[in-house]
XYZ file of N, CA and C in Angstrom:
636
model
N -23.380 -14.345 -4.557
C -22.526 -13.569 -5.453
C -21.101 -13.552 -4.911
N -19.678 -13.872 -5.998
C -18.946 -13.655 -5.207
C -17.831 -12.649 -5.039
N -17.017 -12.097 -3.786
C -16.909 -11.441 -3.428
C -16.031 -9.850 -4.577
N -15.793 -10.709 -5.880
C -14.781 -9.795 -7.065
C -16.119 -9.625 -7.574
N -17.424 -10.190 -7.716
C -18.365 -9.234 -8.768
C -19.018 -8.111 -7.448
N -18.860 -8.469 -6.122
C -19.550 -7.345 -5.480
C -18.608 -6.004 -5.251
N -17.364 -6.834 -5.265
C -16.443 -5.477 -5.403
C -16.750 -4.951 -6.728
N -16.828 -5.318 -8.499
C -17.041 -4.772 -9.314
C -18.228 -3.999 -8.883
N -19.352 -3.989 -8.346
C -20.339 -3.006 -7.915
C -20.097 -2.376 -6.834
N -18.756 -2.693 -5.941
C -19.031 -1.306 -4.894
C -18.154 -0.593 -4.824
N -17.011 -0.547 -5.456
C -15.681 -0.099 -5.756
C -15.568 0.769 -6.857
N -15.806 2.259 -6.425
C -15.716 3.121 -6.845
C -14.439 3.088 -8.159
N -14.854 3.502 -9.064
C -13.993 3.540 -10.182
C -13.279 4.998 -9.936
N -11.758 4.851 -10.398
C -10.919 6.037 -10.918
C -11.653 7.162 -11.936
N -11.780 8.008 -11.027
C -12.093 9.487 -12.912
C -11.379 9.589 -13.620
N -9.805 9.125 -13.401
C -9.266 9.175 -14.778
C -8.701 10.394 -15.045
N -8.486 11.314 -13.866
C -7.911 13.042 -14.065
C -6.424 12.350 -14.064
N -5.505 13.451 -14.714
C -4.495 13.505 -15.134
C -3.792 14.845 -14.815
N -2.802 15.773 -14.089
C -2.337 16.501 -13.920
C -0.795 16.848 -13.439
N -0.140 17.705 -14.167
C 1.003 17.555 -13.677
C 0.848 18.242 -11.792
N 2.226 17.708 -11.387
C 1.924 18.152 -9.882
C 3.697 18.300 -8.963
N 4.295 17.849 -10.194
C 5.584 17.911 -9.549
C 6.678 17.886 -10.446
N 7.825 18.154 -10.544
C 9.252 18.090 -11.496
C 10.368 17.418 -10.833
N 9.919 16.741 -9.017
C 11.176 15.990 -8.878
C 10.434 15.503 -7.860
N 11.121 14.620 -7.420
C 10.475 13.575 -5.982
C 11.897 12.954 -5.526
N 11.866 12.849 -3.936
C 12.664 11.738 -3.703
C 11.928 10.434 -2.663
N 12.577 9.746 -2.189
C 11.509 8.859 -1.286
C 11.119 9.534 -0.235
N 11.723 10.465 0.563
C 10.468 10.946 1.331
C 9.518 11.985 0.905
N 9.522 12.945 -0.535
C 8.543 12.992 -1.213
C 7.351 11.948 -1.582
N 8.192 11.011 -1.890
C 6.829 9.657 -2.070
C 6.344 9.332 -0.791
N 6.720 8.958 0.154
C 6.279 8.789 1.409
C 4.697 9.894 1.380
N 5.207 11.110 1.359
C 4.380 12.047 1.917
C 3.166 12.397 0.868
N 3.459 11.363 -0.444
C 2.155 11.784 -1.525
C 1.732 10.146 -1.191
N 2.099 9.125 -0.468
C 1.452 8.078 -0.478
C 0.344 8.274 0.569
N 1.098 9.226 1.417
C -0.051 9.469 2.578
C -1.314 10.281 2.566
N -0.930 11.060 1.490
C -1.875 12.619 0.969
C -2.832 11.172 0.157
N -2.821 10.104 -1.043
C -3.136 9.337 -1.480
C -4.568 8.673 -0.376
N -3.623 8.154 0.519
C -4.342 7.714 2.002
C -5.002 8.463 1.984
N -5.297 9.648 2.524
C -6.557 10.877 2.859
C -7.597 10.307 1.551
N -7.375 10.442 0.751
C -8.366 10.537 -0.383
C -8.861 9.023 -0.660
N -8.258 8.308 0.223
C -8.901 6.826 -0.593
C -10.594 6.351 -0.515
N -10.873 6.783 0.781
C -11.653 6.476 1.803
C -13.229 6.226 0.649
N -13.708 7.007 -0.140
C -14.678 7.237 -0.936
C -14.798 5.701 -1.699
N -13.708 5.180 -2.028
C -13.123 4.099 -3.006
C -13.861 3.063 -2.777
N -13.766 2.554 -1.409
C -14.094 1.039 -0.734
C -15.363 1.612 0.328
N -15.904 2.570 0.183
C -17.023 2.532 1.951
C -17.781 1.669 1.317
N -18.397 1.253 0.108
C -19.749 0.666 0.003
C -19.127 -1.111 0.159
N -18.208 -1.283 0.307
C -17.458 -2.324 -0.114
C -16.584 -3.023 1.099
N -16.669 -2.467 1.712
C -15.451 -2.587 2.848
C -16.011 -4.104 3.953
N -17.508 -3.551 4.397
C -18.225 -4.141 5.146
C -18.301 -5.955 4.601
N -18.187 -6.357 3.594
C -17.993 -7.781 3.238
C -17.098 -8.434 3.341
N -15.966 -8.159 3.758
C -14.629 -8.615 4.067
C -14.861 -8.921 5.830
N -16.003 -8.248 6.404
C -15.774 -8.551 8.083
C -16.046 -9.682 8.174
N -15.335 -10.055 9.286
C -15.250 -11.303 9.920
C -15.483 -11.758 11.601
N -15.789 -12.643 11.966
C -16.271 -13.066 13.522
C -14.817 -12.168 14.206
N -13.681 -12.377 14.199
C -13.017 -11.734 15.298
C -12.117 -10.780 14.312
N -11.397 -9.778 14.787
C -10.624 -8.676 14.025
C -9.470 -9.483 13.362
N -9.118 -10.642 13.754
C -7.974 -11.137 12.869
C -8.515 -11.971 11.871
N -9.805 -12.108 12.009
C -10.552 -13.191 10.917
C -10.830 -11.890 9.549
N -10.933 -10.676 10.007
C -11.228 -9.867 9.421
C -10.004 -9.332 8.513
N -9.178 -9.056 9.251
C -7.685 -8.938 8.449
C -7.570 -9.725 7.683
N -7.536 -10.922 7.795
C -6.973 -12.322 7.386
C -7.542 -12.212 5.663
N -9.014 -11.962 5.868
C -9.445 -11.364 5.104
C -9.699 -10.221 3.887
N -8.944 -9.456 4.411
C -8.329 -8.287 3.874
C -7.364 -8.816 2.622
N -6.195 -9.400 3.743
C -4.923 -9.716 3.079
C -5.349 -10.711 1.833
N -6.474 -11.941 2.277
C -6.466 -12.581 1.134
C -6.894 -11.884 -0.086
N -8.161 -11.475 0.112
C -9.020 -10.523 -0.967
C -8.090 -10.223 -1.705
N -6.948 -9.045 -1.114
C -6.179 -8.382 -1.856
C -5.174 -8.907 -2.813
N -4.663 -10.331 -1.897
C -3.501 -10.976 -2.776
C -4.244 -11.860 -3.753
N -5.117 -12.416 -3.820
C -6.081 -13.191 -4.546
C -6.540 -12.258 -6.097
N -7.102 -11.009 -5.328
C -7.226 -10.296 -6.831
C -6.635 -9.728 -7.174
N -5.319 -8.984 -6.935
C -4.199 -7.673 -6.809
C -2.932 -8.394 -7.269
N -3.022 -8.609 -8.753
C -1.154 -9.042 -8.944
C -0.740 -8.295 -8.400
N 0.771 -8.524 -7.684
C 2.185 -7.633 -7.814
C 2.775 -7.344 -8.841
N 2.781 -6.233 -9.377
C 3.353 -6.029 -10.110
C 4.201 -4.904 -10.251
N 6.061 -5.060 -9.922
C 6.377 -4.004 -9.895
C 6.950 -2.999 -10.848
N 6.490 -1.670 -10.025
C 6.563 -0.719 -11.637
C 7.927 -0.937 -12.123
N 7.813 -0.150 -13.679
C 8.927 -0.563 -14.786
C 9.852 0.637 -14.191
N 11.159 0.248 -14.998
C 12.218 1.241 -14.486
C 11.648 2.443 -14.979
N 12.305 3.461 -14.021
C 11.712 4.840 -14.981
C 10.262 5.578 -13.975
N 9.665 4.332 -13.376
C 8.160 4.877 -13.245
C 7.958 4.757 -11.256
N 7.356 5.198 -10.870
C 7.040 4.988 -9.739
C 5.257 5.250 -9.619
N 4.298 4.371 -9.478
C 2.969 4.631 -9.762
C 2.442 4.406 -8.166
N 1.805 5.375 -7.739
C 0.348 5.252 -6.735
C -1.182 5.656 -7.445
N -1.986 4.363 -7.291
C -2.848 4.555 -8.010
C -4.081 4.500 -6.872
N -5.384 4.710 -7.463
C -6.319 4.641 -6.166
C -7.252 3.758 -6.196
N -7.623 3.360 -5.133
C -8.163 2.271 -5.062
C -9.102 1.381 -6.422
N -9.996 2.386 -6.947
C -10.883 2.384 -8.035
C -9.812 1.692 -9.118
N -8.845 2.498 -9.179
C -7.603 2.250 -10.275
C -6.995 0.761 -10.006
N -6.837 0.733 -8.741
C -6.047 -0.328 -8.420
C -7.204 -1.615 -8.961
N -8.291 -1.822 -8.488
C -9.123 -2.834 -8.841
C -9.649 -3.068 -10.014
N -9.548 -2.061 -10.810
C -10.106 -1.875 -12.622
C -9.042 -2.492 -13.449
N -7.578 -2.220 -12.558
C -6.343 -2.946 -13.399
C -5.934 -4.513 -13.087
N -6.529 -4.544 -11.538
C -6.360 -5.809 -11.085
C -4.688 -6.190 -10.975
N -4.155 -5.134 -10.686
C -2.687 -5.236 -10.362
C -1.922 -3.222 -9.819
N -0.747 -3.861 -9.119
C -0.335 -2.536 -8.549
C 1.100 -3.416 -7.704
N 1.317 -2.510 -7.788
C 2.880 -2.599 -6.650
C 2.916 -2.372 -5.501
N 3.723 -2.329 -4.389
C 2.970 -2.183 -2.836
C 2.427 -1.029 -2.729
N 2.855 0.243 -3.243
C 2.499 1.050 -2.716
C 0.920 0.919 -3.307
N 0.769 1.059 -4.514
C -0.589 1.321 -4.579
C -1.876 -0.037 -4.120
N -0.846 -1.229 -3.607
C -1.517 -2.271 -2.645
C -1.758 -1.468 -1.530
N -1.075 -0.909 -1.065
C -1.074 -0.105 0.766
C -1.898 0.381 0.780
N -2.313 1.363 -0.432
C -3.408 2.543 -0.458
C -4.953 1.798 -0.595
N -4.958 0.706 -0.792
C -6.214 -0.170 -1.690
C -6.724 -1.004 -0.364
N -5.144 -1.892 0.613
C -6.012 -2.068 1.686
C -6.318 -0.910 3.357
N -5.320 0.030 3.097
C -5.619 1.277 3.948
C -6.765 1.739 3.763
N -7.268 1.679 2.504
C -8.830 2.223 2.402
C -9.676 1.639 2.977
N -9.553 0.166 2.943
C -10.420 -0.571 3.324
C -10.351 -1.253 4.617
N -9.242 -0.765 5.252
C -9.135 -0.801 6.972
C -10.050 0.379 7.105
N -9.648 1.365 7.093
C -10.362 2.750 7.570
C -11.800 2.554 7.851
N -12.413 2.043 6.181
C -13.815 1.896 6.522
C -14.413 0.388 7.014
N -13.307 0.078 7.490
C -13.815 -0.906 8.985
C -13.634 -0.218 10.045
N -13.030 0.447 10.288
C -12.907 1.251 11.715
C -11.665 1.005 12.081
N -10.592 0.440 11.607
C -9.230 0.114 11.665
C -8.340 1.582 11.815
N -8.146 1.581 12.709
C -6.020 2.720 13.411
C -5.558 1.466 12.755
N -4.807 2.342 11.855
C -3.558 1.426 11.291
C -2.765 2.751 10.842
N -1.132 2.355 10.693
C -0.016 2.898 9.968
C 0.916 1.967 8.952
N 1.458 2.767 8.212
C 2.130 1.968 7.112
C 3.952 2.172 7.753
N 4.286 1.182 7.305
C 5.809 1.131 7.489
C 6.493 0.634 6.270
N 7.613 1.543 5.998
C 8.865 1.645 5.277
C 9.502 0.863 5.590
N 9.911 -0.263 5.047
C 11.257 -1.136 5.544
C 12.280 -1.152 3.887
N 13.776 -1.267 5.249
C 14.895 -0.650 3.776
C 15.759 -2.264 4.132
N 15.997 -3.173 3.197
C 16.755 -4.007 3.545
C 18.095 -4.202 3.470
N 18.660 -3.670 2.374
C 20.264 -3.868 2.089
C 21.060 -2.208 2.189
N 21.947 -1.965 3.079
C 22.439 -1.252 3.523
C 23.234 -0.266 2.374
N 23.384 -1.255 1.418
C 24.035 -0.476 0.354
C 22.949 0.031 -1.200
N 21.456 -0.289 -0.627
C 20.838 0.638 -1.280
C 19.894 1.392 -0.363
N 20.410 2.106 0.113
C 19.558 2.837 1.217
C 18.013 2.782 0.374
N 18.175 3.735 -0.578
C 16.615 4.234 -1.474
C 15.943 3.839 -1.602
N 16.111 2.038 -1.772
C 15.223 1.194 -2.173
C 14.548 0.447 -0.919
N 13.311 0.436 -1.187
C 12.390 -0.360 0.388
C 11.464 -0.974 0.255
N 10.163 -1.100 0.821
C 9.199 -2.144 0.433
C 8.294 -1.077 1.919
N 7.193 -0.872 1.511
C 5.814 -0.380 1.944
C 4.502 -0.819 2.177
N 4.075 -1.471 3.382
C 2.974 -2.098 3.938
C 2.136 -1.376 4.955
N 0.817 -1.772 5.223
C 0.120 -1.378 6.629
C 0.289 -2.180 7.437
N -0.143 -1.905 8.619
C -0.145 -2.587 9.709
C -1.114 -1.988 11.043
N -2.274 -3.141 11.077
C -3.422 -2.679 11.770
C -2.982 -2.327 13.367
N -4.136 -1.691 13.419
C -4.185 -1.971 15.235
C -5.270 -2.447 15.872
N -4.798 -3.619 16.695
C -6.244 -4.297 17.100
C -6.305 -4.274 19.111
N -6.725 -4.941 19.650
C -7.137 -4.742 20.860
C -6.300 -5.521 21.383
N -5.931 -6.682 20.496
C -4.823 -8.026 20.968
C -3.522 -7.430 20.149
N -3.052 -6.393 19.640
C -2.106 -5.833 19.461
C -1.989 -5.748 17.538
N -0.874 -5.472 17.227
C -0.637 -4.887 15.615
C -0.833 -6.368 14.582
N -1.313 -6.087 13.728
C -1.159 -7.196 12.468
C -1.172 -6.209 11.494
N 0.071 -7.744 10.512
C 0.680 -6.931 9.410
C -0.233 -7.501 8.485
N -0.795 -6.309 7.187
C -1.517 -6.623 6.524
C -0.739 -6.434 5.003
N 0.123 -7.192 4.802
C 0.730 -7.407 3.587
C 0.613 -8.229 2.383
N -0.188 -7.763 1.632
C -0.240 -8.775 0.502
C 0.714 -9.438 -0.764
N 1.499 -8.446 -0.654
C 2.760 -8.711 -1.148
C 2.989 -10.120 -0.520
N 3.143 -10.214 0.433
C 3.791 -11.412 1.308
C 3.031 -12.471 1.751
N 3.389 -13.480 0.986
C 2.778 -15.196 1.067
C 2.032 -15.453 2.221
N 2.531 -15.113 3.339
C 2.492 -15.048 4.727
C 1.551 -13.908 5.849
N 0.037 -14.723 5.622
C -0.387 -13.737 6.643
C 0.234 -13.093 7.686
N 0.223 -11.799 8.357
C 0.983 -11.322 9.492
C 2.440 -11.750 9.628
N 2.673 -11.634 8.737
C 4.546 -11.787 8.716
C 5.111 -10.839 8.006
N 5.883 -10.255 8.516
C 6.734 -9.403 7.717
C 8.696 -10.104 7.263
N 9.328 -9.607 6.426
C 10.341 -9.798 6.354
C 11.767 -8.705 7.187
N 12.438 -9.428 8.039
C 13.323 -9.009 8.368
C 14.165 -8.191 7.759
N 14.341 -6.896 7.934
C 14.967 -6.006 7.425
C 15.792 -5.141 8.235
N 16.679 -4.278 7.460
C 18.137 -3.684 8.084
C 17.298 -2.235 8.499
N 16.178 -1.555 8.221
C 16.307 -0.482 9.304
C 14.788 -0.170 8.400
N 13.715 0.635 9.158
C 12.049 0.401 8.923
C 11.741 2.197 9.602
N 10.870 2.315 9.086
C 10.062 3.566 9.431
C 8.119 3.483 9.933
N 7.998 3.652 10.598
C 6.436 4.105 10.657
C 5.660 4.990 10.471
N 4.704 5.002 9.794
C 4.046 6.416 9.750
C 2.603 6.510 9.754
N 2.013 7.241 10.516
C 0.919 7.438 10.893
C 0.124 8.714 9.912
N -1.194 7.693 9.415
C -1.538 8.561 8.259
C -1.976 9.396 8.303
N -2.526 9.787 9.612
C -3.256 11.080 9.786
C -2.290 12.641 10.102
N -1.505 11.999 10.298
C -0.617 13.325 11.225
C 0.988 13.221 10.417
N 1.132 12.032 9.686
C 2.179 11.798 9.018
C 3.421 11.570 9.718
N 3.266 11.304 11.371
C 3.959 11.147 12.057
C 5.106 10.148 11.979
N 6.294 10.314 11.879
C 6.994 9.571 11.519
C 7.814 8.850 12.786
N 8.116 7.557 13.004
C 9.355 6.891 14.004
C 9.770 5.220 13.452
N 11.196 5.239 14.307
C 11.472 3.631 13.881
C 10.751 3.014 14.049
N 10.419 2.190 13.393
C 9.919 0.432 13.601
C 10.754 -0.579 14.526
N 9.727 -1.341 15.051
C 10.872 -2.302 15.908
C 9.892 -3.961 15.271
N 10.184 -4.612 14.937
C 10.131 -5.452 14.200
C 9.131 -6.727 14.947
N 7.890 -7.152 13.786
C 6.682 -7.852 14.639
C 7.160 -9.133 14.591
N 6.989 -9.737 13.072
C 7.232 -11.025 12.603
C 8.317 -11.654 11.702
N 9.097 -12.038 11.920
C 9.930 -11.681 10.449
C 10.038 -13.411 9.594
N 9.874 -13.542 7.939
C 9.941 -14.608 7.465
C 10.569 -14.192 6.535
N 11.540 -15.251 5.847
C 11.754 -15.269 4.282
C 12.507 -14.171 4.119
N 12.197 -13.853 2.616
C 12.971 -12.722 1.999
C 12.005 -12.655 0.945
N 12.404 -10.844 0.776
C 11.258 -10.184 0.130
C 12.187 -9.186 -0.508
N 12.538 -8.750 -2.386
C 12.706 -8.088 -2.846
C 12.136 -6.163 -2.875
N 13.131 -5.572 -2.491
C 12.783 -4.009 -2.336
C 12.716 -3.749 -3.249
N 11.725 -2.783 -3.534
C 11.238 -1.744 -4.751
C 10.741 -0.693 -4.305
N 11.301 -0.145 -3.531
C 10.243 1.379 -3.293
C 11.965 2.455 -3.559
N 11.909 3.416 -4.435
C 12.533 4.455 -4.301
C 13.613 3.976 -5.426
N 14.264 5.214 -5.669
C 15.565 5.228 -6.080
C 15.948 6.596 -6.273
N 16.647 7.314 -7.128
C 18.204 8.014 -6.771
C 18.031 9.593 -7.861
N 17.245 9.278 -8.671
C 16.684 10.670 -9.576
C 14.833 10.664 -9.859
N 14.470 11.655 -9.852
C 13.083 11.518 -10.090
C 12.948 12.615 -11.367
N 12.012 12.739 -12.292
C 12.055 13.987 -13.063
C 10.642 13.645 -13.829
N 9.709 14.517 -13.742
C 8.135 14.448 -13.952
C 7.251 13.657 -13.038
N 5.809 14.002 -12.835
C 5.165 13.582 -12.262
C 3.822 14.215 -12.664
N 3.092 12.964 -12.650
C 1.330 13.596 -12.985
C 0.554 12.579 -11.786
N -0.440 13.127 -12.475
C -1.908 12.427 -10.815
C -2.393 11.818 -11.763
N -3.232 10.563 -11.418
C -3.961 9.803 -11.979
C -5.405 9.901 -11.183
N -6.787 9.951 -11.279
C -7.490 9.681 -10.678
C -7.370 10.544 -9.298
N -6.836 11.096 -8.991
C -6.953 12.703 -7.956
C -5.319 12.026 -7.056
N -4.477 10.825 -7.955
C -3.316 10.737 -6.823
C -2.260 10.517 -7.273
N -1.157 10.646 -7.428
C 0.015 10.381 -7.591
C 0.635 9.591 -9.026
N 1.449 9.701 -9.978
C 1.264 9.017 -10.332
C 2.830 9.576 -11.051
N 4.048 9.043 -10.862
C 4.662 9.602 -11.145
C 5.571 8.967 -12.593
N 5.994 9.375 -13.477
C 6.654 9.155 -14.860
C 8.112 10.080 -15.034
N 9.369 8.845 -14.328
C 10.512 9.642 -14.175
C 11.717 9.049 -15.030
N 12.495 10.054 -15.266
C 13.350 9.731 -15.894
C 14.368 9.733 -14.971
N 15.195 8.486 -14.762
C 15.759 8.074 -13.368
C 17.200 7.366 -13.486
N 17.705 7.637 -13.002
C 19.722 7.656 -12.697
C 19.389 7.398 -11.639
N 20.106 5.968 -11.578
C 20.297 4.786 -10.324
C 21.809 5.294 -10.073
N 22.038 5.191 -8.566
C 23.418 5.717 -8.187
C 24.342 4.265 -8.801
């Protein structure tokens, strides 16, 4: 069987709740509901997680990343919208934007047994707001970046200034930079937020938005 019909059987579907939960956001509001997101993913992928392992922890990643970019268009949200969806959501639509990529393979590190944190990277100096949002494991032979966004197993793109954050404690510090390739368009954030509802118990925000 292969590995998209066993995910259709072990990949918990979205309930589909809907609630308002907020009247403004800025990016480190999103930051801190991507992470609250994180807490709750875990249910999504446990029955599911275990088929992606592999002989050594980077065969296992490697893994991860493909799964995800293989079935997970990019697709980034429309102006106006900023969406985190959950895992269930993310795989029923078969597309999401990084953030709700982050949350889809964070779930499914966890229930491998994966310490991992996600990092914020901001590239052009003159849009601070705007960034791009990935995990990044921790292994015994040191960090891999698990980005599906990016062509490039364990590569990240060089950028003008990065954040880390640790999902459990929400701990925040700079990044100092693993791999860097290419160039990679930012989409995380911008400059007004106004409404917000939950989708499926997470985030899901619908804003009416003034770019500086």
């Amino acid at each position: 069987m292969s590995l998209s019909r066993i995910a259709d059987r072990r990949i918990l579907p979205s309930p589909g709740m809907k609630t308002v939960v907020s009247e403004s956001a800025n990016v480190d509001a999103i930051i801190r509901l991507i992470l609250e997101a994180d807490r709750q993913s875990r249910p999504f992928t446990a029955q599911f997680a275990r088929y992606l392992k592999g002989k050594t922890d980077l065969d296992t990643l490697r893994n991860v990343w493909k799964f995800t970019r293989e079935h997970i268009e990019y697709v980034r949200d429309a102006p106006g919208n900023e969406i985190v969806k959950s895992p269930g959501a993310t795989w029923k639509d078969r597309f999401g934007d990084c953030k709700s990529m982050s949350v889809f393979i964070g779930s499914i590190l966890a229930n491998l047994g994966y310490r991992y944190k996600y990092r914020v990277a901001f590239y052009d100096p003159a849009k601070p707001e705007q960034g791009h949002i990935y995990p990044i494991a921790y292994t015994s032979s040191g960090e891999v970046i698990v980005d599906a966004v990016n062509s490039r197993f364990n590569q990240e793109v060089r950028y003008w200034k990065a954040f880390d954050y640790e999902p459990a404690s929400g701990r925040k510090q700079p990044a100092v930079a693993i791999n860097g390739v290419g160039a990679l368009s930012a989409e995380l954030g911008t400059t007004l937020y106004i409404g917000a509802i939950v989708v499926g118990g997470f985030l899901v925000w619908r804003y009416i938005v003034k770019r500086a």
